[in-house]
Amino acid sequence: MAEFTYHRPARLTEAGDLMATLPGARLLAGGTDLLNDLDAGLVSAQHVISLRDIPELGSITERADSIAVGAGCTIAAIEASPVIHKYFPELLSVGLVFATPQVKHRATLGGNICSAVACGDFPVILTALQAEVTLYSAEGTRSVPMREFPLANRKTCRRDSEILTEIIIPKKPPAALARYEKFRRRAAGSLAVASVAVYLDLDGTRCRQARIVLGAVAPSPVNAVEAAALLQQKDLTPEVIRQAADLARKAARPITDVRATAEYRRELIFVLTQRALRAMVGYHGEIR
């Protein structure tokens, strides 16, 4: 690994000043991605700024209409949070398939978002939940909808001087729920071959509002707008669900790589979308 200067600020303002005065500096949260990339020579850095001593980045706070999750919260901390258990149990299911326990105790939510890899887990479900991210710099603070934050594989709209500080997740209506489905090649510590997040606001089995977001089938999460629109104001029968899943499959833009062919990924989207929707409305029959 190439040598770099390590900085460990204790305050967010101090970190912001370092980012403003050290062009090209890299931010270090859990390090599960950055340190591997530095070691492999995929990225370089003359300065690395640790965020681990900044207390507000590790908090989870309930607000009137939302939950604010600090970007420095580890996945294990999210799984242990009573606030997350109460309002967003779907995030717990993402944690279950995210990685091994060792990684979950180091990896942070902000790091998973900022890495912006196409197969990332949390950006998919957070997009379906209409989350926003807060970005801080010495020049000020701005908010960006999660759906607009990733621009391409490993590229986001975060400016070089900015630090992602928190993720704001609006509370769901009483009859709304969300679900995340992921296909991976082995049971633990495996990246997504394809994934689907679904948000539904239901009146019994009738859908008032829907969002369907696809992961690992494009450079960044895909909003399957036509598939979601098909569901709205309809009873979610098995046939309607199958039609929506077919539209989701058509919205995917996958590639062929070492984990799967593009064709296989499209079929996975068809199955995973049906699996999520059927589970949410209580159907347990065979998927066709």
mmCIF file of C-alpha atoms in Angstrom:
data_model
loop_
_atom_site.group_PDB
_atom_site.id
_atom_site.type_symbol
_atom_site.label_atom_id
_atom_site.label_comp_id
_atom_site.label_asym_id
_atom_site.label_seq_id
_atom_site.Cartn_x
_atom_site.Cartn_y
_atom_site.Cartn_z
ATOM 1 C CA MET A 1 0.000 0.000 0.000
ATOM 2 C CA ALA A 2 1.309 3.453 -0.886
ATOM 3 C CA GLU A 3 2.060 5.803 1.999
ATOM 4 C CA PHE A 4 -0.441 8.488 3.006
ATOM 5 C CA THR A 5 -0.936 10.986 5.821
ATOM 6 C CA TYR A 6 -3.631 9.914 8.292
ATOM 7 C CA HIS A 7 -5.896 12.548 9.888
ATOM 8 C CA ARG A 8 -8.300 11.873 12.764
ATOM 9 C CA PRO A 9 -10.490 14.942 13.420
ATOM 10 C CA ALA A 10 -12.777 15.024 16.459
ATOM 11 C CA ARG A 11 -15.325 17.479 15.044
ATOM 12 C CA LEU A 12 -17.271 17.679 11.807
ATOM 13 C CA THR A 13 -16.119 21.257 11.208
ATOM 14 C CA GLU A 14 -12.517 20.117 11.501
ATOM 15 C CA ALA A 15 -13.119 17.342 8.983
ATOM 16 C CA GLY A 16 -14.792 19.821 6.637
ATOM 17 C CA ASP A 17 -11.810 22.175 6.849
ATOM 18 C CA LEU A 18 -9.438 19.307 6.044
ATOM 19 C CA MET A 19 -11.504 18.322 3.019
ATOM 20 C CA ALA A 20 -11.446 21.926 1.805
ATOM 21 C CA THR A 21 -7.680 22.300 2.141
ATOM 22 C CA LEU A 22 -6.495 18.826 1.077
ATOM 23 C CA PRO A 23 -7.643 18.228 -2.522
ATOM 24 C CA GLY A 24 -7.981 14.557 -3.334
ATOM 25 C CA ALA A 25 -8.208 13.461 0.302
ATOM 26 C CA ARG A 26 -10.103 10.230 0.948
ATOM 27 C CA LEU A 27 -12.674 9.779 3.714
ATOM 28 C CA LEU A 28 -12.321 6.711 5.925
ATOM 29 C CA ALA A 29 -15.376 5.362 7.773
ATOM 30 C CA GLY A 30 -15.340 1.586 8.346
ATOM 31 C CA GLY A 31 -12.637 1.036 5.752
ATOM 32 C CA THR A 32 -14.028 -2.228 4.403
ATOM 33 C CA ASP A 33 -13.960 -0.839 0.865
ATOM 34 C CA LEU A 34 -11.351 1.944 0.942
ATOM 35 C CA LEU A 35 -8.517 0.019 2.573
ATOM 36 C CA ASN A 36 -8.954 -2.893 0.180
ATOM 37 C CA ASP A 37 -9.009 -0.510 -2.796
ATOM 38 C CA LEU A 38 -5.869 1.289 -1.579
ATOM 39 C CA ASP A 39 -4.102 -2.014 -1.003
ATOM 40 C CA ALA A 40 -5.033 -3.247 -4.481
ATOM 41 C CA GLY A 41 -3.994 0.008 -6.115
ATOM 42 C CA LEU A 42 -7.495 0.695 -7.430
ATOM 43 C CA VAL A 43 -7.449 4.158 -5.826
ATOM 44 C CA SER A 44 -4.709 6.392 -4.464
ATOM 45 C CA ALA A 45 -4.561 8.966 -1.668
ATOM 46 C CA GLN A 46 -1.992 11.279 -0.175
ATOM 47 C CA HIS A 47 -4.321 12.060 2.734
ATOM 48 C CA VAL A 48 -6.894 9.851 4.487
ATOM 49 C CA ILE A 49 -9.348 11.522 6.875
ATOM 50 C CA SER A 50 -10.951 9.264 9.492
ATOM 51 C CA LEU A 51 -14.528 10.005 10.562
ATOM 52 C CA ARG A 52 -14.738 7.548 13.456
ATOM 53 C CA ASP A 53 -14.274 10.138 16.266
ATOM 54 C CA ILE A 54 -17.088 12.462 15.140
ATOM 55 C CA PRO A 55 -19.963 11.590 17.515
ATOM 56 C CA GLU A 56 -22.924 12.923 15.517
ATOM 57 C CA LEU A 57 -22.117 10.589 12.637
ATOM 58 C CA GLY A 58 -22.899 7.579 14.820
ATOM 59 C CA SER A 59 -26.361 8.523 16.063
ATOM 60 C CA ILE A 60 -29.844 7.301 15.103
ATOM 61 C CA THR A 61 -32.506 9.890 15.918
ATOM 62 C CA GLU A 62 -36.281 9.852 15.675
ATOM 63 C CA ARG A 63 -37.835 13.051 14.374
ATOM 64 C CA ALA A 64 -41.483 14.015 13.913
ATOM 65 C CA ASP A 65 -41.849 12.638 10.385
ATOM 66 C CA SER A 66 -38.569 10.829 9.771
ATOM 67 C CA ILE A 67 -35.604 8.928 11.146
ATOM 68 C CA ALA A 68 -32.103 10.389 10.842
ATOM 69 C CA VAL A 69 -29.363 7.765 10.636
ATOM 70 C CA GLY A 70 -25.801 9.003 11.014
ATOM 71 C CA ALA A 71 -23.612 8.063 8.075
ATOM 72 C CA GLY A 72 -21.042 6.581 10.449
ATOM 73 C CA CYS A 73 -23.482 4.029 11.923
ATOM 74 C CA THR A 74 -22.286 0.506 11.340
ATOM 75 C CA ILE A 75 -24.658 -2.059 9.891
ATOM 76 C CA ALA A 76 -24.479 -3.901 13.230
ATOM 77 C CA ALA A 77 -25.554 -0.716 15.070
ATOM 78 C CA ILE A 78 -28.488 -0.326 12.706
ATOM 79 C CA GLU A 79 -29.541 -3.924 13.363
ATOM 80 C CA ALA A 80 -29.398 -3.284 17.130
ATOM 81 C CA SER A 81 -31.316 0.019 17.092
ATOM 82 C CA PRO A 82 -34.790 -0.024 18.740
ATOM 83 C CA VAL A 83 -35.803 2.898 16.494
ATOM 84 C CA ILE A 84 -34.973 0.909 13.358
ATOM 85 C CA HIS A 85 -36.791 -2.147 14.744
ATOM 86 C CA LYS A 86 -39.890 -0.016 15.335
ATOM 87 C CA TYR A 87 -40.088 1.906 12.082
ATOM 88 C CA PHE A 88 -37.967 0.162 9.456
ATOM 89 C CA PRO A 89 -37.754 -3.607 10.013
ATOM 90 C CA GLU A 90 -37.031 -3.976 6.283
ATOM 91 C CA LEU A 91 -33.572 -2.524 6.954
ATOM 92 C CA LEU A 92 -32.960 -5.419 9.338
ATOM 93 C CA SER A 93 -33.657 -7.887 6.529
ATOM 94 C CA VAL A 94 -31.107 -6.078 4.362
ATOM 95 C CA GLY A 95 -28.560 -6.424 7.139
ATOM 96 C CA LEU A 96 -29.168 -10.164 7.294
ATOM 97 C CA VAL A 97 -27.977 -10.619 3.701
ATOM 98 C CA PHE A 98 -25.459 -7.757 3.643
ATOM 99 C CA ALA A 99 -22.239 -9.415 4.772
ATOM 100 C CA THR A 100 -20.545 -11.451 7.503
ATOM 101 C CA PRO A 101 -20.775 -10.337 11.167
ATOM 102 C CA GLN A 102 -17.163 -9.149 11.100
ATOM 103 C CA VAL A 103 -17.858 -6.824 8.169
ATOM 104 C CA LYS A 104 -21.152 -5.585 9.641
ATOM 105 C CA HIS A 105 -19.327 -4.406 12.776
ATOM 106 C CA ARG A 106 -16.992 -2.249 10.641
ATOM 107 C CA ALA A 107 -18.911 -1.269 7.502
ATOM 108 C CA THR A 108 -21.006 1.894 7.762
ATOM 109 C CA LEU A 109 -24.242 2.894 6.085
ATOM 110 C CA GLY A 110 -22.634 6.020 4.654
ATOM 111 C CA GLY A 111 -19.743 4.016 3.296
ATOM 112 C CA ASN A 112 -22.060 1.574 1.558
ATOM 113 C CA ILE A 113 -23.888 4.468 -0.061
ATOM 114 C CA CYS A 114 -20.778 6.419 -1.068
ATOM 115 C CA SER A 115 -19.020 3.369 -2.509
ATOM 116 C CA ALA A 116 -21.837 3.376 -5.072
ATOM 117 C CA VAL A 117 -21.040 -0.063 -6.415
ATOM 118 C CA ALA A 118 -23.708 -1.411 -8.727
ATOM 119 C CA CYS A 119 -24.346 -4.423 -6.470
ATOM 120 C CA GLY A 120 -24.749 -2.388 -3.259
ATOM 121 C CA ASP A 121 -27.625 -3.329 -0.966
ATOM 122 C CA PHE A 122 -28.704 -0.291 1.029
ATOM 123 C CA PRO A 123 -28.973 2.220 -1.852
ATOM 124 C CA VAL A 124 -31.684 0.014 -3.381
ATOM 125 C CA ILE A 125 -33.974 -0.153 -0.335
ATOM 126 C CA LEU A 126 -33.270 3.482 0.627
ATOM 127 C CA THR A 127 -34.303 4.621 -2.843
ATOM 128 C CA ALA A 128 -37.563 2.690 -2.495
ATOM 129 C CA LEU A 129 -38.134 4.374 0.898
ATOM 130 C CA GLN A 130 -37.520 7.828 -0.654
ATOM 131 C CA ALA A 131 -34.638 8.592 1.673
ATOM 132 C CA GLU A 132 -32.489 11.702 1.378
ATOM 133 C CA VAL A 133 -28.811 12.158 2.197
ATOM 134 C CA THR A 134 -27.284 15.210 3.848
ATOM 135 C CA LEU A 135 -23.931 16.461 2.578
ATOM 136 C CA TYR A 136 -21.767 18.814 4.635
ATOM 137 C CA SER A 137 -18.816 20.951 3.604
ATOM 138 C CA ALA A 138 -17.074 24.048 4.899
ATOM 139 C CA GLU A 139 -19.294 26.008 2.499
ATOM 140 C CA GLY A 140 -22.591 24.689 3.871
ATOM 141 C CA THR A 141 -25.043 21.805 3.865
ATOM 142 C CA ARG A 142 -27.311 20.411 1.161
ATOM 143 C CA SER A 143 -29.798 17.541 0.840
ATOM 144 C CA VAL A 144 -30.018 15.161 -2.107
ATOM 145 C CA PRO A 145 -32.732 12.532 -2.751
ATOM 146 C CA MET A 146 -31.260 9.053 -2.597
ATOM 147 C CA ARG A 147 -32.524 8.345 -6.106
ATOM 148 C CA GLU A 148 -30.294 11.170 -7.434
ATOM 149 C CA PHE A 149 -27.172 10.469 -5.373
ATOM 150 C CA PRO A 150 -25.554 7.640 -7.402
ATOM 151 C CA LEU A 151 -24.627 8.701 -10.927
ATOM 152 C CA ALA A 152 -22.886 5.559 -12.182
ATOM 153 C CA ASN A 153 -20.941 2.597 -10.866
ATOM 154 C CA ARG A 154 -18.597 3.976 -8.147
ATOM 155 C CA LYS A 155 -19.634 7.557 -8.922
ATOM 156 C CA THR A 156 -21.965 9.846 -6.954
ATOM 157 C CA CYS A 157 -22.957 13.506 -6.961
ATOM 158 C CA ARG A 158 -20.923 14.109 -3.778
ATOM 159 C CA ARG A 159 -18.433 16.904 -4.349
ATOM 160 C CA ASP A 160 -14.805 16.377 -3.387
ATOM 161 C CA SER A 161 -15.110 18.724 -0.413
ATOM 162 C CA GLU A 162 -18.315 17.175 0.949
ATOM 163 C CA ILE A 163 -18.937 14.650 3.710
ATOM 164 C CA LEU A 164 -22.105 12.555 3.838
ATOM 165 C CA THR A 165 -23.360 13.080 7.387
ATOM 166 C CA GLU A 166 -26.806 11.496 7.664
ATOM 167 C CA ILE A 167 -29.533 9.619 5.864
ATOM 168 C CA ILE A 168 -33.080 10.900 6.402
ATOM 169 C CA ILE A 169 -35.792 8.246 5.968
ATOM 170 C CA PRO A 170 -39.423 9.447 6.026
ATOM 171 C CA LYS A 171 -41.723 7.447 8.246
ATOM 172 C CA LYS A 172 -44.136 5.188 6.373
ATOM 173 C CA PRO A 173 -47.938 5.548 6.500
ATOM 174 C CA PRO A 174 -49.606 3.015 8.843
ATOM 175 C CA ALA A 175 -50.586 0.617 6.031
ATOM 176 C CA ALA A 176 -47.306 0.854 4.114
ATOM 177 C CA LEU A 177 -44.520 -1.697 4.083
ATOM 178 C CA ALA A 178 -41.337 -2.418 2.196
ATOM 179 C CA ARG A 179 -39.338 -5.506 1.334
ATOM 180 C CA TYR A 180 -35.885 -6.326 -0.027
ATOM 181 C CA GLU A 181 -35.067 -9.459 -2.005
ATOM 182 C CA LYS A 182 -31.518 -10.385 -2.987
ATOM 183 C CA PHE A 183 -30.089 -13.275 -4.956
ATOM 184 C CA ARG A 184 -26.488 -14.207 -4.154
ATOM 185 C CA ARG A 185 -24.281 -17.108 -5.078
ATOM 186 C CA ARG A 186 -23.565 -18.239 -1.520
ATOM 187 C CA ALA A 187 -25.264 -17.830 1.827
ATOM 188 C CA ALA A 188 -22.860 -15.417 3.539
ATOM 189 C CA GLY A 189 -20.664 -12.516 2.528
ATOM 190 C CA SER A 190 -21.690 -12.616 -1.125
ATOM 191 C CA LEU A 191 -22.472 -9.691 -3.412
ATOM 192 C CA ALA A 192 -25.863 -9.342 -5.072
ATOM 193 C CA VAL A 193 -26.278 -10.974 -8.450
ATOM 194 C CA ALA A 194 -29.611 -9.122 -8.628
ATOM 195 C CA SER A 195 -31.860 -7.469 -6.059
ATOM 196 C CA VAL A 196 -35.272 -5.830 -5.777
ATOM 197 C CA ALA A 197 -36.758 -3.428 -3.230
ATOM 198 C CA VAL A 198 -40.514 -2.838 -3.162
ATOM 199 C CA TYR A 199 -42.532 -0.224 -1.285
ATOM 200 C CA LEU A 200 -46.321 -0.576 -1.068
ATOM 201 C CA ASP A 201 -49.027 1.479 0.597
ATOM 202 C CA LEU A 202 -51.928 -0.941 0.828
ATOM 203 C CA ASP A 203 -55.625 -0.998 1.550
ATOM 204 C CA GLY A 204 -56.046 -4.725 2.098
ATOM 205 C CA THR A 205 -54.714 -6.186 -1.148
ATOM 206 C CA ARG A 206 -55.442 -2.989 -3.096
ATOM 207 C CA CYS A 207 -52.411 -0.847 -3.835
ATOM 208 C CA ARG A 208 -52.611 2.898 -3.220
ATOM 209 C CA GLN A 209 -48.967 3.620 -4.016
ATOM 210 C CA ALA A 210 -46.010 1.535 -5.162
ATOM 211 C CA ARG A 211 -42.294 1.866 -5.854
ATOM 212 C CA ILE A 212 -40.050 -0.841 -7.288
ATOM 213 C CA VAL A 213 -36.270 -0.404 -7.379
ATOM 214 C CA LEU A 214 -33.817 -2.828 -8.989
ATOM 215 C CA GLY A 215 -30.226 -3.444 -7.941
ATOM 216 C CA ALA A 216 -27.153 -4.983 -9.620
ATOM 217 C CA VAL A 217 -28.769 -4.790 -13.059
ATOM 218 C CA ALA A 218 -27.472 -1.351 -14.086
ATOM 219 C CA PRO A 219 -24.639 0.986 -13.060
ATOM 220 C CA SER A 220 -26.901 2.386 -10.298
ATOM 221 C CA PRO A 221 -30.314 1.461 -8.815
ATOM 222 C CA VAL A 222 -33.126 1.468 -11.376
ATOM 223 C CA ASN A 223 -36.576 2.833 -10.613
ATOM 224 C CA ALA A 224 -38.946 0.483 -12.413
ATOM 225 C CA VAL A 225 -41.511 3.246 -12.922
ATOM 226 C CA GLU A 226 -43.831 1.428 -15.320
ATOM 227 C CA ALA A 227 -43.918 -1.683 -13.152
ATOM 228 C CA ALA A 228 -44.861 0.368 -10.084
ATOM 229 C CA ALA A 229 -47.473 2.365 -12.000
ATOM 230 C CA LEU A 230 -49.184 -0.836 -13.110
ATOM 231 C CA LEU A 231 -49.827 -1.785 -9.480
ATOM 232 C CA GLN A 232 -51.394 1.454 -8.336
ATOM 233 C CA GLN A 233 -55.127 1.451 -7.658
ATOM 234 C CA LYS A 234 -55.351 -2.276 -8.421
ATOM 235 C CA ASP A 235 -55.983 -5.385 -6.376
ATOM 236 C CA LEU A 236 -52.679 -7.236 -6.271
ATOM 237 C CA THR A 237 -53.784 -10.522 -7.730
ATOM 238 C CA PRO A 238 -51.161 -13.069 -8.832
ATOM 239 C CA GLU A 239 -51.735 -12.043 -12.457
ATOM 240 C CA VAL A 240 -51.274 -8.322 -11.780
ATOM 241 C CA ILE A 241 -48.117 -9.135 -9.827
ATOM 242 C CA ARG A 242 -46.799 -11.232 -12.713
ATOM 243 C CA GLN A 243 -47.446 -8.394 -15.168
ATOM 244 C CA ALA A 244 -45.615 -5.920 -12.941
ATOM 245 C CA ALA A 245 -42.690 -8.321 -12.587
ATOM 246 C CA ASP A 246 -42.494 -8.619 -16.361
ATOM 247 C CA LEU A 247 -42.283 -4.830 -16.665
ATOM 248 C CA ALA A 248 -39.591 -4.777 -13.977
ATOM 249 C CA ARG A 249 -37.637 -7.362 -15.961
ATOM 250 C CA LYS A 250 -37.840 -5.127 -19.037
ATOM 251 C CA ALA A 251 -36.562 -2.139 -17.023
ATOM 252 C CA ALA A 252 -33.349 -3.954 -16.071
ATOM 253 C CA ARG A 253 -30.146 -3.110 -17.957
ATOM 254 C CA PRO A 254 -27.793 -5.851 -16.789
ATOM 255 C CA ILE A 255 -24.371 -6.920 -17.994
ATOM 256 C CA THR A 256 -22.756 -10.327 -18.205
ATOM 257 C CA ASP A 257 -19.896 -10.824 -15.754
ATOM 258 C CA VAL A 258 -18.319 -13.565 -13.632
ATOM 259 C CA ARG A 259 -21.397 -13.820 -11.399
ATOM 260 C CA ALA A 260 -24.153 -14.151 -14.024
ATOM 261 C CA THR A 261 -25.226 -13.513 -17.582
ATOM 262 C CA ALA A 262 -27.409 -10.560 -18.463
ATOM 263 C CA GLU A 263 -30.246 -12.908 -19.417
ATOM 264 C CA TYR A 264 -30.068 -14.706 -16.065
ATOM 265 C CA ARG A 265 -30.184 -11.403 -14.199
ATOM 266 C CA ARG A 266 -33.321 -10.363 -16.071
ATOM 267 C CA GLU A 267 -34.994 -13.615 -15.074
ATOM 268 C CA LEU A 268 -33.905 -13.051 -11.482
ATOM 269 C CA ILE A 269 -35.605 -9.651 -11.490
ATOM 270 C CA PHE A 270 -38.805 -11.300 -12.749
ATOM 271 C CA VAL A 271 -38.703 -13.862 -9.931
ATOM 272 C CA LEU A 272 -37.522 -11.551 -7.133
ATOM 273 C CA THR A 273 -40.171 -8.927 -7.913
ATOM 274 C CA GLN A 274 -42.907 -11.539 -7.753
ATOM 275 C CA ARG A 275 -41.409 -13.025 -4.597
ATOM 276 C CA ALA A 276 -41.411 -9.649 -2.841
ATOM 277 C CA LEU A 277 -44.906 -8.636 -3.917
ATOM 278 C CA ARG A 278 -46.486 -12.000 -3.197
ATOM 279 C CA ALA A 279 -44.963 -12.107 0.276
ATOM 280 C CA MET A 280 -46.225 -8.604 1.028
ATOM 281 C CA VAL A 281 -49.842 -9.488 0.214
ATOM 282 C CA GLY A 282 -49.764 -13.035 1.566
ATOM 283 C CA TYR A 283 -49.631 -15.229 -1.547
ATOM 284 C CA HIS A 284 -47.563 -18.370 -1.166
ATOM 285 C CA GLY A 285 -48.251 -20.351 -4.335
ATOM 286 C CA GLU A 286 -45.863 -21.247 -7.117
ATOM 287 C CA ILE A 287 -44.290 -18.368 -9.072
ATOM 288 C CA ARG A 288 -44.741 -18.751 -12.827
#
